[in-house]
Amino acid sequence: MPRLSEVIAALDALWPPSRAEQWDAVGTVCGDPDAEVSRVLFAVDPVQDIVDEAVKMGADLIVAHHPLYLRGTTTVEAGTFKGRVVHTLIKNDIALHVAHTNADTADPGVSDALAGALDLRITGPLVPDPTDPKGRRGLGRICELDHPETLRAFAERAAARLPRTAQGIRVAGDPEALVRTVAVSGGSGDSLFDQVRAAGVDVFLTADLRHHPVSEARERGPLALVDAAHWATEWPWCEQAAAQLDAISERHGWGLRTHVSRTVTDPWTVHAPSDLPSSPSSISGAPN
């Protein structure tokens, strides 16, 4: 069995910490570098439910996408929910490693996994990494459909292929408009509208879209928007990342057992559809 330090070195080669944004908090949060690792759990959020799942299955390492302490802390006191996570990890000899924005821009990265889940053909990054001579790394991905389909059908594709959440899929645009090209970005993406418009795609699929940016984007042109839950757009990366570590384990003869958590850690738990008023306004075709 490999030591934790060996596994972390392999993970850092996949997602170098130096490629994380300056504001980010990536890398190993806790764990003994000399401890042996046999079972690894991949998840989006390092929350208590995930830690409890790791304890139950006997995992030695959790690889999470989101940081535990993004903005720092002055305490890990167990009475706080994040402190309780740290205490549970240490008491059960479980390490925690985070790959966040360094996984977003990797090749393959979070948006590659999202595009793969939607069966889209990737043509390049939405925001290329200027340090990548191959032009494959960067934030988001520009994609094509094998065959054009309506925006309604594309939204149904997203609803069927991404993990189910209370939010579901929200759409801004003419549901009967044809979709040929798509930009995707896992996680929050409404800071990328300028790059999406420059790419000239028909649809932008991302998460956490807010009222004013969406309203302004729709007023500026025909770009359609598909808004999925943050967790749902990033969860496919867990499967991709686990497969990458499986390949490394096989090459080195480590015999690691990797698992992808199916626990839904999206914070929204219930969706109550609105009763749309029967007015003559242009609400026809709008999803609940």
XYZ file of C-alpha atoms in Angstrom:
288
model
C 0.000 0.000 0.000
C 1.220 3.517 -0.729
C 1.854 6.129 1.909
C -0.323 9.231 1.990
C 2.625 11.337 0.796
C 2.898 9.188 -2.341
C -0.805 9.489 -3.129
C -0.739 13.241 -2.531
C 2.242 13.581 -4.870
C 0.210 11.808 -7.563
C -2.810 14.046 -6.954
C -0.646 17.172 -7.064
C 0.712 16.019 -10.425
C -2.860 15.814 -11.737
C -3.887 19.156 -10.236
C -0.784 21.219 -9.357
C -1.517 23.527 -6.410
C 0.438 26.270 -8.195
C -2.365 26.495 -10.754
C -4.998 27.325 -8.143
C -6.284 30.885 -7.906
C -4.465 33.014 -5.320
C -7.593 33.292 -3.172
C -8.118 29.526 -3.118
C -7.265 27.038 -0.355
C -6.172 23.754 -1.910
C -3.950 20.887 -0.833
C -3.886 18.597 2.174
C -5.936 19.801 5.128
C -5.042 17.009 7.534
C -3.369 13.622 7.490
C -0.136 11.841 8.412
C 2.218 11.746 5.388
C 3.564 8.349 6.514
C 0.145 6.731 6.987
C -0.806 3.962 4.578
C -3.703 4.528 2.190
C -5.870 1.734 0.833
C -9.306 3.311 0.281
C -10.113 6.766 -1.090
C -13.475 8.562 -1.169
C -14.150 11.334 -3.714
C -16.800 13.990 -3.003
C -17.682 17.569 -3.839
C -18.140 18.915 -0.304
C -16.091 18.059 2.811
C -19.136 18.194 5.084
C -19.995 15.979 8.037
C -22.195 13.598 6.022
C -19.253 12.853 3.730
C -16.859 12.407 6.647
C -19.325 10.028 8.343
C -19.571 8.089 5.076
C -15.781 7.831 4.958
C -15.687 6.536 8.545
C -18.353 3.934 7.789
C -16.565 2.575 4.720
C -13.118 2.638 6.326
C -11.625 5.230 3.963
C -8.140 6.530 4.668
C -8.408 9.621 2.469
C -11.128 11.970 1.250
C -10.460 13.925 -1.934
C -12.883 16.857 -2.024
C -13.438 19.542 -4.626
C -14.500 22.327 -2.271
C -12.154 23.649 0.418
C -13.002 23.112 4.059
C -11.521 26.445 5.187
C -11.619 28.755 2.168
C -11.376 31.942 4.220
C -9.219 30.659 7.034
C -10.118 30.128 10.662
C -8.903 30.755 14.174
C -10.309 27.560 15.698
C -11.030 23.905 15.038
C -13.056 23.589 18.234
C -15.384 20.603 17.895
C -18.448 22.670 18.778
C -18.208 24.324 15.345
C -19.388 22.286 12.371
C -16.061 22.555 10.557
C -14.165 21.841 13.740
C -16.257 18.719 14.189
C -15.242 17.627 10.678
C -11.570 18.048 11.567
C -11.956 16.186 14.863
C -13.780 13.290 13.186
C -11.114 13.044 10.489
C -8.205 13.004 12.923
C -9.834 10.615 15.400
C -10.445 8.140 12.574
C -7.071 8.581 10.839
C -8.668 9.969 7.684
C -6.777 12.481 5.577
C -8.463 15.269 3.620
C -7.106 16.674 0.361
C -8.692 19.473 -1.696
C -8.436 20.143 -5.436
C -10.536 23.186 -6.326
C -9.645 25.815 -8.929
C -6.558 23.788 -9.842
C -8.985 21.024 -10.856
C -11.309 23.495 -12.618
C -8.654 24.449 -15.168
C -6.907 21.078 -15.466
C -6.754 18.880 -18.556
C -9.006 17.042 -17.997
C -10.790 19.168 -15.450
C -14.187 19.823 -13.912
C -15.759 21.175 -17.095
C -14.458 18.230 -19.151
C -16.336 15.930 -16.800
C -19.453 18.096 -17.073
C -19.295 18.060 -20.879
C -18.766 14.302 -20.815
C -21.824 13.781 -18.623
C -23.873 15.698 -21.211
C -22.295 13.795 -24.130
C -20.920 16.981 -25.694
C -17.936 17.148 -28.034
C -15.294 19.517 -26.644
C -13.572 21.882 -29.059
C -11.471 23.845 -26.567
C -11.376 25.808 -23.304
C -13.679 28.775 -22.798
C -10.940 30.787 -21.046
C -7.617 29.302 -22.191
C -4.680 29.044 -19.809
C -1.955 31.145 -21.477
C 0.751 28.944 -19.914
C -0.490 25.816 -21.707
C 1.247 25.425 -25.079
C -1.223 22.715 -26.120
C -4.189 25.046 -25.585
C -6.190 22.453 -23.667
C -6.172 23.777 -20.107
C -8.354 26.608 -18.923
C -11.656 27.526 -17.341
C -14.852 26.156 -18.881
C -15.202 24.347 -22.186
C -16.663 25.158 -25.601
C -18.597 22.224 -27.010
C -20.693 21.044 -29.938
C -23.679 18.749 -30.185
C -23.503 15.836 -32.603
C -26.912 16.899 -33.910
C -28.819 20.162 -33.352
C -31.690 20.021 -30.876
C -34.088 22.489 -29.312
C -33.242 24.334 -26.139
C -36.081 22.422 -24.483
C -34.521 19.099 -25.505
C -31.091 20.244 -24.341
C -32.501 21.216 -20.933
C -34.155 17.801 -20.718
C -30.782 16.232 -21.570
C -29.180 18.110 -18.676
C -31.986 17.130 -16.302
C -31.652 13.459 -17.267
C -27.855 13.213 -17.160
C -26.849 15.350 -14.210
C -27.506 14.194 -10.638
C -31.008 14.998 -9.420
C -31.320 17.972 -7.083
C -34.197 19.974 -5.624
C -33.426 22.865 -7.960
C -33.534 20.848 -11.143
C -32.733 22.778 -14.330
C -33.705 26.397 -15.033
C -33.761 27.829 -18.544
C -33.661 31.366 -19.928
C -34.442 31.553 -23.631
C -36.822 30.402 -26.353
C -37.451 26.703 -25.643
C -37.860 25.995 -29.375
C -34.609 27.689 -30.452
C -32.069 25.305 -32.003
C -28.889 24.515 -30.091
C -25.696 23.596 -31.927
C -22.895 24.958 -29.742
C -22.641 25.065 -25.954
C -20.307 26.566 -23.368
C -20.135 24.776 -20.028
C -18.517 25.736 -16.752
C -18.880 23.651 -13.611
C -19.792 25.675 -10.546
C -20.565 29.386 -10.446
C -20.269 30.842 -13.953
C -21.971 34.218 -14.224
C -18.590 35.993 -14.224
C -17.895 34.447 -17.647
C -20.618 36.079 -19.753
C -18.144 38.207 -21.706
C -16.115 35.169 -22.713
C -19.263 33.188 -23.525
C -20.565 35.951 -25.798
C -17.160 36.182 -27.482
C -17.289 32.431 -28.146
C -20.563 32.900 -30.053
C -22.237 29.794 -28.641
C -25.978 29.188 -28.554
C -26.225 28.123 -24.895
C -24.253 28.549 -21.691
C -24.739 25.850 -19.040
C -23.400 26.595 -15.584
C -24.619 27.109 -11.996
C -25.530 29.818 -9.494
C -26.895 32.227 -12.089
C -28.304 35.386 -10.498
C -31.221 37.544 -11.581
C -29.443 40.714 -12.722
C -26.584 39.093 -14.670
C -29.057 36.768 -16.401
C -31.472 39.600 -17.186
C -28.682 41.717 -18.641
C -27.263 38.806 -20.624
C -30.669 38.072 -22.157
C -31.204 41.736 -23.051
C -27.867 41.877 -24.842
C -28.539 39.060 -27.284
C -30.018 35.659 -28.083
C -27.695 33.655 -25.809
C -29.734 31.030 -23.949
C -28.849 30.085 -20.386
C -29.228 26.786 -18.558
C -28.750 26.922 -14.801
C -28.142 23.699 -12.874
C -27.336 23.168 -9.203
C -23.737 23.961 -8.257
C -23.177 20.523 -6.741
C -24.684 18.754 -9.756
C -22.370 20.472 -12.249
C -19.274 19.503 -10.266
C -20.173 15.985 -9.141
C -19.193 14.360 -12.501
C -15.616 15.431 -11.756
C -15.558 13.025 -8.818
C -16.037 10.061 -11.150
C -13.430 11.408 -13.556
C -10.940 12.054 -10.739
C -11.483 8.595 -9.241
C -10.798 7.029 -12.641
C -7.577 9.057 -12.922
C -6.379 7.830 -9.530
C -7.391 4.256 -10.454
C -5.109 4.461 -13.494
C -2.217 5.736 -11.375
C -2.811 3.027 -8.776
C -2.750 0.351 -11.465
C 0.514 1.646 -12.939
C 2.209 1.638 -9.534
C 0.601 -1.577 -8.294
C -0.878 0.204 -5.302
C -4.160 -1.692 -5.210
C -6.139 1.360 -4.103
C -9.895 1.089 -3.820
C -11.607 4.286 -4.912
C -15.210 5.242 -4.232
C -17.368 8.148 -5.390
C -19.873 9.415 -2.859
C -23.482 9.404 -4.051
C -24.533 11.458 -1.048
C -26.301 14.601 -2.270
C -24.660 17.505 -0.465
C -26.407 20.220 -2.430
C -27.817 22.437 0.339
C -31.253 22.873 -1.277
C -33.616 20.103 -0.211
C -37.092 20.914 -1.571
C -38.445 22.528 -4.737
C -42.044 23.803 -4.682
C -43.162 24.690 -8.244
C -44.993 27.981 -8.598
C -48.579 28.139 -9.859
C -48.061 30.323 -12.915
C -50.855 32.878 -13.488
C -52.935 32.453 -16.632
C -52.014 35.820 -18.125
C -51.505 36.631 -21.813
C -47.821 37.416 -21.176
C -45.022 35.384 -22.723
C -44.960 32.676 -20.062
C -45.899 29.903 -22.468
C -43.252 27.243 -22.444
C -41.479 28.576 -19.390
C -40.448 25.790 -17.000
C -41.598 25.827 -13.381
